[in-house]
mmCIF file of C-alpha atoms in Angstrom:
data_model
loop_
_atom_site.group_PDB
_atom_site.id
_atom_site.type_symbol
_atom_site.label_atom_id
_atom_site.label_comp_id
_atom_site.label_asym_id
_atom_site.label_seq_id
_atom_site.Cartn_x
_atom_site.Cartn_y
_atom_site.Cartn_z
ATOM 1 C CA UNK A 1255 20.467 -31.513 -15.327
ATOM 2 C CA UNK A 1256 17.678 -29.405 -16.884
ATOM 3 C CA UNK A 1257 18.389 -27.275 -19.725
ATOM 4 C CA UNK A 1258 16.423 -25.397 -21.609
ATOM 5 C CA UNK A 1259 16.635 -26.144 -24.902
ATOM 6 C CA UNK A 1260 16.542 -22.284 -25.614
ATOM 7 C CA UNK A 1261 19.353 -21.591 -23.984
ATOM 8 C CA UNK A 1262 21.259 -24.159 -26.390
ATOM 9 C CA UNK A 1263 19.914 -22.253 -29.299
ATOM 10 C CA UNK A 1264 20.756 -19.339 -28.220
ATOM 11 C CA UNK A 1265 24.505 -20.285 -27.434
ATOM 12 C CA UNK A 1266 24.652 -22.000 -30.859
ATOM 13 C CA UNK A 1267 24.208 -18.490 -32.705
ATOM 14 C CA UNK A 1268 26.511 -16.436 -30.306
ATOM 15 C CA UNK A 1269 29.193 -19.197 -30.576
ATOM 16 C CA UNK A 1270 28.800 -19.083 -34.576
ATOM 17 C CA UNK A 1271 29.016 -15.593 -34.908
ATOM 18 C CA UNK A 1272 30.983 -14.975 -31.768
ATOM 19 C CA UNK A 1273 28.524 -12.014 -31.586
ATOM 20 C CA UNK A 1274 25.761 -11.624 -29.170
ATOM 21 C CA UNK A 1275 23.938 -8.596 -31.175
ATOM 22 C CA UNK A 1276 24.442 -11.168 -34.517
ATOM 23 C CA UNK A 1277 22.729 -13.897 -32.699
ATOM 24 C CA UNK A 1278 20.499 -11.143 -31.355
ATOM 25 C CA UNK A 1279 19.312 -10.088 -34.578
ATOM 26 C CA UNK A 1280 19.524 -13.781 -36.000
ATOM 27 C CA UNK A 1281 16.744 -15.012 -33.397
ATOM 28 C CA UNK A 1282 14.377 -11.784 -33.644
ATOM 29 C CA UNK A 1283 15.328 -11.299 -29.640
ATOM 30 C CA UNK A 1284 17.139 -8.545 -27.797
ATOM 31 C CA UNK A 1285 20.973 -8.236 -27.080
ATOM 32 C CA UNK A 1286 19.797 -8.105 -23.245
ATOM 33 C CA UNK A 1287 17.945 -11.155 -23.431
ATOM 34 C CA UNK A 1288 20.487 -12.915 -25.319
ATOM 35 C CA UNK A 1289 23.079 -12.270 -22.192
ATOM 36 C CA UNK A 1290 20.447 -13.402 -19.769
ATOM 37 C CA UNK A 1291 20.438 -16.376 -22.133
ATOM 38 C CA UNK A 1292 24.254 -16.832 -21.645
ATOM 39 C CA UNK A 1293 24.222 -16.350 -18.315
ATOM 40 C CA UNK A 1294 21.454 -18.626 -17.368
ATOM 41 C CA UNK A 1295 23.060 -21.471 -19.233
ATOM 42 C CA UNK A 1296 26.546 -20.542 -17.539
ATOM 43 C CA UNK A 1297 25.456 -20.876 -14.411
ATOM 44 C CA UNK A 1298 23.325 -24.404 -15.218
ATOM 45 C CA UNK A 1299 26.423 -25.657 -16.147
ATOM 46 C CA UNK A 1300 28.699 -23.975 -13.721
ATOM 47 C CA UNK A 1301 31.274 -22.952 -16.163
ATOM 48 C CA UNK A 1302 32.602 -20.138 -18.263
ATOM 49 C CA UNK A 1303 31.646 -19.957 -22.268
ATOM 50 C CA UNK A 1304 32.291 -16.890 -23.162
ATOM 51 C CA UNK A 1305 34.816 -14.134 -22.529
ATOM 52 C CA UNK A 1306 34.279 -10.987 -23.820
ATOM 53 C CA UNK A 1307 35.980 -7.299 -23.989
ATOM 54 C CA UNK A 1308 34.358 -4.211 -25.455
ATOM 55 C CA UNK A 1309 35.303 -5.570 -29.007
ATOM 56 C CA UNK A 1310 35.959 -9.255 -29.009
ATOM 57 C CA UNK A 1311 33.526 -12.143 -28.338
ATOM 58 C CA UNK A 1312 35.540 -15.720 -27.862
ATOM 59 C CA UNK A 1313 34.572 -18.751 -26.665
ATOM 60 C CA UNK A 1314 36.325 -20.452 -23.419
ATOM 61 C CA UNK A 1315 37.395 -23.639 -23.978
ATOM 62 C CA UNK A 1316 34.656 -25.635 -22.202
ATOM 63 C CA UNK A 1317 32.468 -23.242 -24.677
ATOM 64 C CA UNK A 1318 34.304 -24.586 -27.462
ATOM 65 C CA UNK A 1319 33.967 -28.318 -26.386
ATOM 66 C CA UNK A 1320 29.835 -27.616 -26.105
ATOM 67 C CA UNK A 1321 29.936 -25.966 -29.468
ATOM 68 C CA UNK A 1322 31.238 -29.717 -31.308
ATOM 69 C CA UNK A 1323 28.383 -30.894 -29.538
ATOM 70 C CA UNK A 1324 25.174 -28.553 -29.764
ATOM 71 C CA UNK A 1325 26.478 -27.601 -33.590
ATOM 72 C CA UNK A 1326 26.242 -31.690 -34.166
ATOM 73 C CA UNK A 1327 22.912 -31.365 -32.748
ATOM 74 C CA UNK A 1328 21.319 -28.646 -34.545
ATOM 75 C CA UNK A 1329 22.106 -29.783 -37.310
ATOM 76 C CA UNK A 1330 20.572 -33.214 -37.200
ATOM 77 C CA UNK A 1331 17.608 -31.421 -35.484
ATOM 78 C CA UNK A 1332 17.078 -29.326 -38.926
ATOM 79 C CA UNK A 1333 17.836 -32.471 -40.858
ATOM 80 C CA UNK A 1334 15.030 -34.339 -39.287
ATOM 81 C CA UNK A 1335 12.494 -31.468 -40.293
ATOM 82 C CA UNK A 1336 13.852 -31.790 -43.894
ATOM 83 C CA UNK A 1337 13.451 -35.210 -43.563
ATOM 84 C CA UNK A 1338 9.795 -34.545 -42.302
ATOM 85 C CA UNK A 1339 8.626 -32.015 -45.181
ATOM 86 C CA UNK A 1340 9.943 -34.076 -47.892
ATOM 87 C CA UNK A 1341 8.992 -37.515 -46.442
ATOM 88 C CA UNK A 1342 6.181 -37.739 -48.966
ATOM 89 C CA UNK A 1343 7.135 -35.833 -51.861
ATOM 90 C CA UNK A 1344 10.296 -34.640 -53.960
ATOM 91 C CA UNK A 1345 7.837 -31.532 -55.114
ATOM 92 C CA UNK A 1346 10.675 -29.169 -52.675
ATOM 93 C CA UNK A 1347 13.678 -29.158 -50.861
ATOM 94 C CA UNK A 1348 17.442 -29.671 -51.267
ATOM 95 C CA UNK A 1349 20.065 -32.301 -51.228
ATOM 96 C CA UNK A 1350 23.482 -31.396 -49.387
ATOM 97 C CA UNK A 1351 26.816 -33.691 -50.862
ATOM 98 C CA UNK A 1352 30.121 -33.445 -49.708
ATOM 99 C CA UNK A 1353 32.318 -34.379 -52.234
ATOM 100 C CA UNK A 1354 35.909 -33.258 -53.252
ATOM 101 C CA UNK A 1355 36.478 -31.528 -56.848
ATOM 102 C CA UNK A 1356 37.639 -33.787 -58.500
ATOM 103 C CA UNK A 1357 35.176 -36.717 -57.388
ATOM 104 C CA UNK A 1358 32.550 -34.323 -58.968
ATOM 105 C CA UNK A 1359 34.047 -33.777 -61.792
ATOM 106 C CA UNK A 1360 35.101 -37.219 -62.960
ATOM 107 C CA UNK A 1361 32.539 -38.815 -61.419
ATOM 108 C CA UNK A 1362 29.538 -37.269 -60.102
ATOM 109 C CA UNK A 1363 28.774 -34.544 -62.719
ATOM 110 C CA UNK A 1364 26.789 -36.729 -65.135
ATOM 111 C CA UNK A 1365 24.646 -38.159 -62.370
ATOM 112 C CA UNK A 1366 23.628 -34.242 -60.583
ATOM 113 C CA UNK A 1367 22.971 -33.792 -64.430
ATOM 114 C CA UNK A 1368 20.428 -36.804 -64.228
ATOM 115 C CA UNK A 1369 19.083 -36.058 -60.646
ATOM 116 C CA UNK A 1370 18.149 -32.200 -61.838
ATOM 117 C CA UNK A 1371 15.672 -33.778 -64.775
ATOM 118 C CA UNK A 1372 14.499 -36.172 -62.332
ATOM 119 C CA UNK A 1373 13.903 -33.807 -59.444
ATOM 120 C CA UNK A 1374 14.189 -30.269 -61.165
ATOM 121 C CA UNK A 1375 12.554 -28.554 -57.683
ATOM 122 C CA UNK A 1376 15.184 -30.006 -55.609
ATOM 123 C CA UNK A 1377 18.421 -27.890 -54.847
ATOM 124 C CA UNK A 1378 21.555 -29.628 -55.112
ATOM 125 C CA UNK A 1379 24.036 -27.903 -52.616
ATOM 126 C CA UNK A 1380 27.387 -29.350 -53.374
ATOM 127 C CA UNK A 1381 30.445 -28.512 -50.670
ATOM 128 C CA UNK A 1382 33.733 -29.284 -52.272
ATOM 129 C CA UNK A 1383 36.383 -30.377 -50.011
ATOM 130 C CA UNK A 1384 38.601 -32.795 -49.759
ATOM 131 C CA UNK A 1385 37.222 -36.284 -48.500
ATOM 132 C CA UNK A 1386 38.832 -36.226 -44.984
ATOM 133 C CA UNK A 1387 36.778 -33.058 -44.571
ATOM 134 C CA UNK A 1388 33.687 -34.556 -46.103
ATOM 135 C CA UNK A 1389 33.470 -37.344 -43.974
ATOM 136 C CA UNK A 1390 34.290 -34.315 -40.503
ATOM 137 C CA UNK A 1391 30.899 -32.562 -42.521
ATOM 138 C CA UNK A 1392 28.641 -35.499 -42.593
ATOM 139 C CA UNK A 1393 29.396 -36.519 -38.827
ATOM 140 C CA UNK A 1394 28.491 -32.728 -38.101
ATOM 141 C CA UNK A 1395 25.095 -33.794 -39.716
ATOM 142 C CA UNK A 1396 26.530 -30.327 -42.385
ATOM 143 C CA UNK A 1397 25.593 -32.588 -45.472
ATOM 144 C CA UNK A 1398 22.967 -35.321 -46.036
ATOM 145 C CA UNK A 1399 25.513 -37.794 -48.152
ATOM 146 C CA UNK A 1400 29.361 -37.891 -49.000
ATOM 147 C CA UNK A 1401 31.097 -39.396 -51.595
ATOM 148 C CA UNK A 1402 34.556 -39.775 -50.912
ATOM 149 C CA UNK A 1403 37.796 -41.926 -51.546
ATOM 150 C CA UNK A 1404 38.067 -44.618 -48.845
ATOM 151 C CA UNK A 1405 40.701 -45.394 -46.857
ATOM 152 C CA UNK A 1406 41.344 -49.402 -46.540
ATOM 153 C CA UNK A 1407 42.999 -48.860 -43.095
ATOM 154 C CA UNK A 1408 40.761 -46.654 -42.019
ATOM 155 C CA UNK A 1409 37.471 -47.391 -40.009
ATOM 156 C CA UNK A 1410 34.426 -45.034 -40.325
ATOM 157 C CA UNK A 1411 32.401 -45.617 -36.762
ATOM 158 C CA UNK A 1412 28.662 -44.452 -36.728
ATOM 159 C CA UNK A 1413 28.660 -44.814 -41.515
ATOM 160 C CA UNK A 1414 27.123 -46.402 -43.303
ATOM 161 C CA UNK A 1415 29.418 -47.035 -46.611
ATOM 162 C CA UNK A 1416 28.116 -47.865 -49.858
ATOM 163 C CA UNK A 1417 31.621 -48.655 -52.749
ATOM 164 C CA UNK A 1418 30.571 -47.847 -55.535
ATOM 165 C CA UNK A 1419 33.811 -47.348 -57.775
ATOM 166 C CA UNK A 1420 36.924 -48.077 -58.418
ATOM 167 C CA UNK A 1421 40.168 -46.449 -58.807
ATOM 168 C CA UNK A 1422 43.507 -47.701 -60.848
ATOM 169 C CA UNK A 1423 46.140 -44.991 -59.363
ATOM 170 C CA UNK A 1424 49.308 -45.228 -61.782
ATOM 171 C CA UNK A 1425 52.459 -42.885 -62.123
ATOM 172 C CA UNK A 1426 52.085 -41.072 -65.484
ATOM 173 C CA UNK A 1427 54.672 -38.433 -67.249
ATOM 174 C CA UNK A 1428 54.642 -36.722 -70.787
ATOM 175 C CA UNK A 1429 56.701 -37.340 -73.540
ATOM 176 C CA UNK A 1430 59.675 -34.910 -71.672
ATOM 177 C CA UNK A 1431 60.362 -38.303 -69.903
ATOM 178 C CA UNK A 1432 60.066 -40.508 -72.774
ATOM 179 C CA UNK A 1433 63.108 -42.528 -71.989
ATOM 180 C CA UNK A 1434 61.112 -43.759 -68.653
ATOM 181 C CA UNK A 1435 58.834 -45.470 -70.956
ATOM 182 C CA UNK A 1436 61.507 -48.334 -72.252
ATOM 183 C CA UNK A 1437 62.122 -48.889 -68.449
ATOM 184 C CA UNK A 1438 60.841 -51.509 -65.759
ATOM 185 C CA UNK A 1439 60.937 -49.226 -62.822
ATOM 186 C CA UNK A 1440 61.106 -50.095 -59.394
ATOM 187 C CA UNK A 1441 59.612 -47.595 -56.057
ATOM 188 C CA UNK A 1442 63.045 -46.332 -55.771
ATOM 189 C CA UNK A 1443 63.427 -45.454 -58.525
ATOM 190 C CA UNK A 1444 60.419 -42.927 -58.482
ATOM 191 C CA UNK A 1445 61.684 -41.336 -56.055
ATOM 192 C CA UNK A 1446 64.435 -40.136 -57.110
ATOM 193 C CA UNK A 1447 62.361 -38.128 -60.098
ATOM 194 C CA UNK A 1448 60.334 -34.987 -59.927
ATOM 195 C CA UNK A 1449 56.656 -35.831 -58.223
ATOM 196 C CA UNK A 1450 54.204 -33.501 -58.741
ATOM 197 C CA UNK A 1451 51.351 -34.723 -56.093
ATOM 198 C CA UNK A 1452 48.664 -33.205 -53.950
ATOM 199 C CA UNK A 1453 48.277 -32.078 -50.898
ATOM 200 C CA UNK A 1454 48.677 -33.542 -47.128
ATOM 201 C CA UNK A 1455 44.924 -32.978 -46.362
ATOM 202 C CA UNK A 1456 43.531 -35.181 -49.022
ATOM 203 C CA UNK A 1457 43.430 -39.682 -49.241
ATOM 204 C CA UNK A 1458 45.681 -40.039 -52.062
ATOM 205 C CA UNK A 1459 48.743 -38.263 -50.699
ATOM 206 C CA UNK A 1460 48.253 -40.085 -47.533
ATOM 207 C CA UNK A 1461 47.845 -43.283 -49.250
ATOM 208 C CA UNK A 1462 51.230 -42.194 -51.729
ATOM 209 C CA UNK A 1463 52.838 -41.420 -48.233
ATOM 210 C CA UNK A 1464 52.163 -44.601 -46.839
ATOM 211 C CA UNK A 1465 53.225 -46.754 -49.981
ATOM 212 C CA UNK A 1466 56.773 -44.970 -49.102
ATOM 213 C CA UNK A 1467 56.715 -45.486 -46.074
ATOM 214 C CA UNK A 1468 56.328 -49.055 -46.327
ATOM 215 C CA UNK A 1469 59.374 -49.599 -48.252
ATOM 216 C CA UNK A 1470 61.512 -47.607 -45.988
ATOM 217 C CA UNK A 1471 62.145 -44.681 -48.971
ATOM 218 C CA UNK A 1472 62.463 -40.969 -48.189
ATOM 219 C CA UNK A 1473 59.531 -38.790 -50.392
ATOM 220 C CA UNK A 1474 60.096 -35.467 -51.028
ATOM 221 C CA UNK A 1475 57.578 -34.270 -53.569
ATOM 222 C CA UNK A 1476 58.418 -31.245 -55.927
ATOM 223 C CA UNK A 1477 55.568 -29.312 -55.990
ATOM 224 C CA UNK A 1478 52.372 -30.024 -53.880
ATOM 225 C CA UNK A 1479 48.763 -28.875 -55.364
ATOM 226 C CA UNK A 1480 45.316 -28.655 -54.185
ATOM 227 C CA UNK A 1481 44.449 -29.284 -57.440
ATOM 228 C CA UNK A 1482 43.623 -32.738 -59.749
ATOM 229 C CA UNK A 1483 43.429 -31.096 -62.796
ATOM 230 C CA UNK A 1484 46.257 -27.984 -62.048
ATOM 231 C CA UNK A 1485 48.205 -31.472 -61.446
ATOM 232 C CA UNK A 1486 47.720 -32.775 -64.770
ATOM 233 C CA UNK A 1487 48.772 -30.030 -66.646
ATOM 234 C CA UNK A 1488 51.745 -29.194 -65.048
ATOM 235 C CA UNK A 1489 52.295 -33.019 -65.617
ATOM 236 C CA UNK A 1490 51.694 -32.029 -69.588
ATOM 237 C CA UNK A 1491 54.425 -29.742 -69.682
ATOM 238 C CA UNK A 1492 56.755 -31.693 -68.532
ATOM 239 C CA UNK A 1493 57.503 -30.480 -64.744
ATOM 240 C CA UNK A 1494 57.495 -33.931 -63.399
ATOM 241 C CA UNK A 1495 55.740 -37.206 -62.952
ATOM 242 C CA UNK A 1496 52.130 -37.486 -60.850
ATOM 243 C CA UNK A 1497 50.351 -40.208 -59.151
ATOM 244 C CA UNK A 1498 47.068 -40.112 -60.055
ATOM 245 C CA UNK A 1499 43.708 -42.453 -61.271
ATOM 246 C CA UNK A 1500 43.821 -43.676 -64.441
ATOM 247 C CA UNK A 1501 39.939 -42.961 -64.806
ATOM 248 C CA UNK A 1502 40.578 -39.245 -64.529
ATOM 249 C CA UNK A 1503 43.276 -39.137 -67.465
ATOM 250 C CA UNK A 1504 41.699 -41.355 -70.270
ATOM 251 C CA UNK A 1505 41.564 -38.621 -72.797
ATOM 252 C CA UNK A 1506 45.620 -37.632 -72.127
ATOM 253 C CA UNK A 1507 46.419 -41.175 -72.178
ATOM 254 C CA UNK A 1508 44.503 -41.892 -75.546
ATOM 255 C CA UNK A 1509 46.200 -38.276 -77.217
ATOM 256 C CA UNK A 1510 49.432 -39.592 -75.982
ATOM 257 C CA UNK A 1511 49.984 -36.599 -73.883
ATOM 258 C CA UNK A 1512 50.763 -38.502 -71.140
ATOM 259 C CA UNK A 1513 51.908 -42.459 -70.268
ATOM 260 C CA UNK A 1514 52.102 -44.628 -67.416
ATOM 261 C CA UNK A 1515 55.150 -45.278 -66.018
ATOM 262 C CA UNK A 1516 55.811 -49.468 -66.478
ATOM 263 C CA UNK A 1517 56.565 -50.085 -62.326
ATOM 264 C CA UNK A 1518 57.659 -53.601 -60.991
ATOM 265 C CA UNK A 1519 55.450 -52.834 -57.655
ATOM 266 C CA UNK A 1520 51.770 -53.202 -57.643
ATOM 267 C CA UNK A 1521 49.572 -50.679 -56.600
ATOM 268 C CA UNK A 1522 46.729 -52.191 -54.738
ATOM 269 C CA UNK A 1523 43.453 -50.588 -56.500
ATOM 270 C CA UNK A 1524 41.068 -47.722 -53.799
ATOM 271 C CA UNK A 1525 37.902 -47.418 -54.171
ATOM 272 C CA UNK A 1526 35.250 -44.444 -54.439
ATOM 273 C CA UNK A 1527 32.185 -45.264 -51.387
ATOM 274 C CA UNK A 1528 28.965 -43.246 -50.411
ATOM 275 C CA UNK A 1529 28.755 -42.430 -46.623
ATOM 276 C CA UNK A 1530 25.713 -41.793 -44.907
ATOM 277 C CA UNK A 1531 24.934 -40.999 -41.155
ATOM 278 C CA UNK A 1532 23.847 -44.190 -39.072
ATOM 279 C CA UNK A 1533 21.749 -41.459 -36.760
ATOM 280 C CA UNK A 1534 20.751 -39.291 -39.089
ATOM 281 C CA UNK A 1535 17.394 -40.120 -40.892
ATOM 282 C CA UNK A 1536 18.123 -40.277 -44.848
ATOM 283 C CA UNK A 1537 16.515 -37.153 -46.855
ATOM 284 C CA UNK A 1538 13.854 -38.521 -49.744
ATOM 285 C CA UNK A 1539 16.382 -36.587 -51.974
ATOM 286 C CA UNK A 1540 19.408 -38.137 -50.733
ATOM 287 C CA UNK A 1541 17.794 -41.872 -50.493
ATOM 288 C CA UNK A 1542 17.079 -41.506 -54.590
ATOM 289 C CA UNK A 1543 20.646 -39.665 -55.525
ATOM 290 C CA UNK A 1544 22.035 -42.475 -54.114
ATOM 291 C CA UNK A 1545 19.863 -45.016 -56.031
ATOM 292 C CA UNK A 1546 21.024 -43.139 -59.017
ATOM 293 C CA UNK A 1547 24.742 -43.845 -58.190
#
């Protein structure tokens, strides 16, 4: 089948704006010629992509099954031509990372700190999510490199991984469960208390779920957050017990504002890696950030 590439383009905007004057006004063409665009492409591929009313744009559901695809595509299309323009010189350009908050915070922060005085004419554009949805972003080709917490059960087709840390998770409380602290405490027993813990869309709940799960216990956490540090300080004051890395709580565990919880069960240690695209060229930018790391 021949396709235009045009046409794709053109069906990438209208599908990202569900608007044909946005996409319109996006490619410098008319609405008209947009349409024609549309309807070329519809009949090329025999199929619907679009319905629309007098109001409402929205995509049919072959359109939104060629959307994964040609968004994948234009996306690695515009990282080659970064790739291109910076492929002798770090003198311009940016560096996209996917990386969740609290990665960034407890670990990345000093090293964007040491990129920016290496590179100060490169733009770091950070997306925060959590590292499920950083690894989705990189295989949309939506960031050049993403650090995220790895999953040992897990296979990432198509990555490259790079470890590059690694993390002691431990049950910690403040002194409002100071009688824990004399105790040898077994899985069970954890349950049973008030866990404060993240939420579903992020690795460490799924691995907490899963450590559960394998010793046939029921979890029902107290209060779920979307936040690391919102965690720890509703840990501080004493509204229940967390499961989180030890690397991120070093200065509450040396001010005795919080402890670990002595547990007969080991906790097998994660680790942090950096994920890269096995079909997307590697930015300049991105090629020395990771050095860095």
């Amino acid at each position: 089948m021949d396709v235009n590439f045009e046409l794709y383009k053109v069906f990438y905007y209208v599908a990202k704006y569900l608007s044909f004057s946005a996409a319109a006004n996006e490619l410098y063409i008319s609405q008209s010629a947009v349409s024609q665009a549309i309807k070329q492409l519809e009949e090329k591929l025999n199929t619907k992509l679009f319905f629309r009313s007098t109001k409402h744009v929205q995509l049919s559901e072959a359109g939104t099954l060629l959307f994964t695809h040609v968004e994948q595509a234009f996306h690695f299309l515009k990282t080659g031509e970064r790739s291109i323009n910076e492929l002798h010189s770090l003198e311009q350009g940016e560096l996209k990372i996917g990386a969740s908050d609290t990665i960034c915070k407890y670990y990345l922060l000093p090293y964007f700190k040491q990129f920016n005085l290496l590179y100060p004419k490169i733009k770091l554009n950070i997306t925060n999510r959590p590292s499920p949805v950083c690894v989705d972003l990189l295989k949309k080709g939506l960031v050049d490199i993403s650090v995220v917490n790895l999953t040992a059960e897990k296979l990432y087709p198509g990555m490259t991984i790079s470890k590059c840390k690694m993390l002691h998770d431990v049950f910690v409380a403040s002194p409002a469960f100071a009688h824990l602290q004399s105790l040898r405490l077994v899985l069970k027993d954890i349950a049973a208390l008030p866990i404060l813990t993240l939420e579903k869309n992020t690795t460490t709940r799924t691995f907490l779920d899963s450590m559960f799960v394998q010793h046939n216990l029921p979890f029902e956490p107290e209060i779920q957050l979307g936040s690391v540090d919102l965690m720890i300080e509703l840990t501080k004051i004493g509204l229940g017990i967390s499961f989180i890395s030890k690397e991120y709580i070093q200065k509450e565990l040396a001010d005795n504002q919080l402890f670990t919880l002595p547990l007969t069960t080991d906790i097998p240690p994660r680790e942090l890696g950096i994920m890269t695209h096995d079909y997307l060229p590697v930015p300049l930018a991105a090629q020395k950030f990771i050095e860095l790391l």
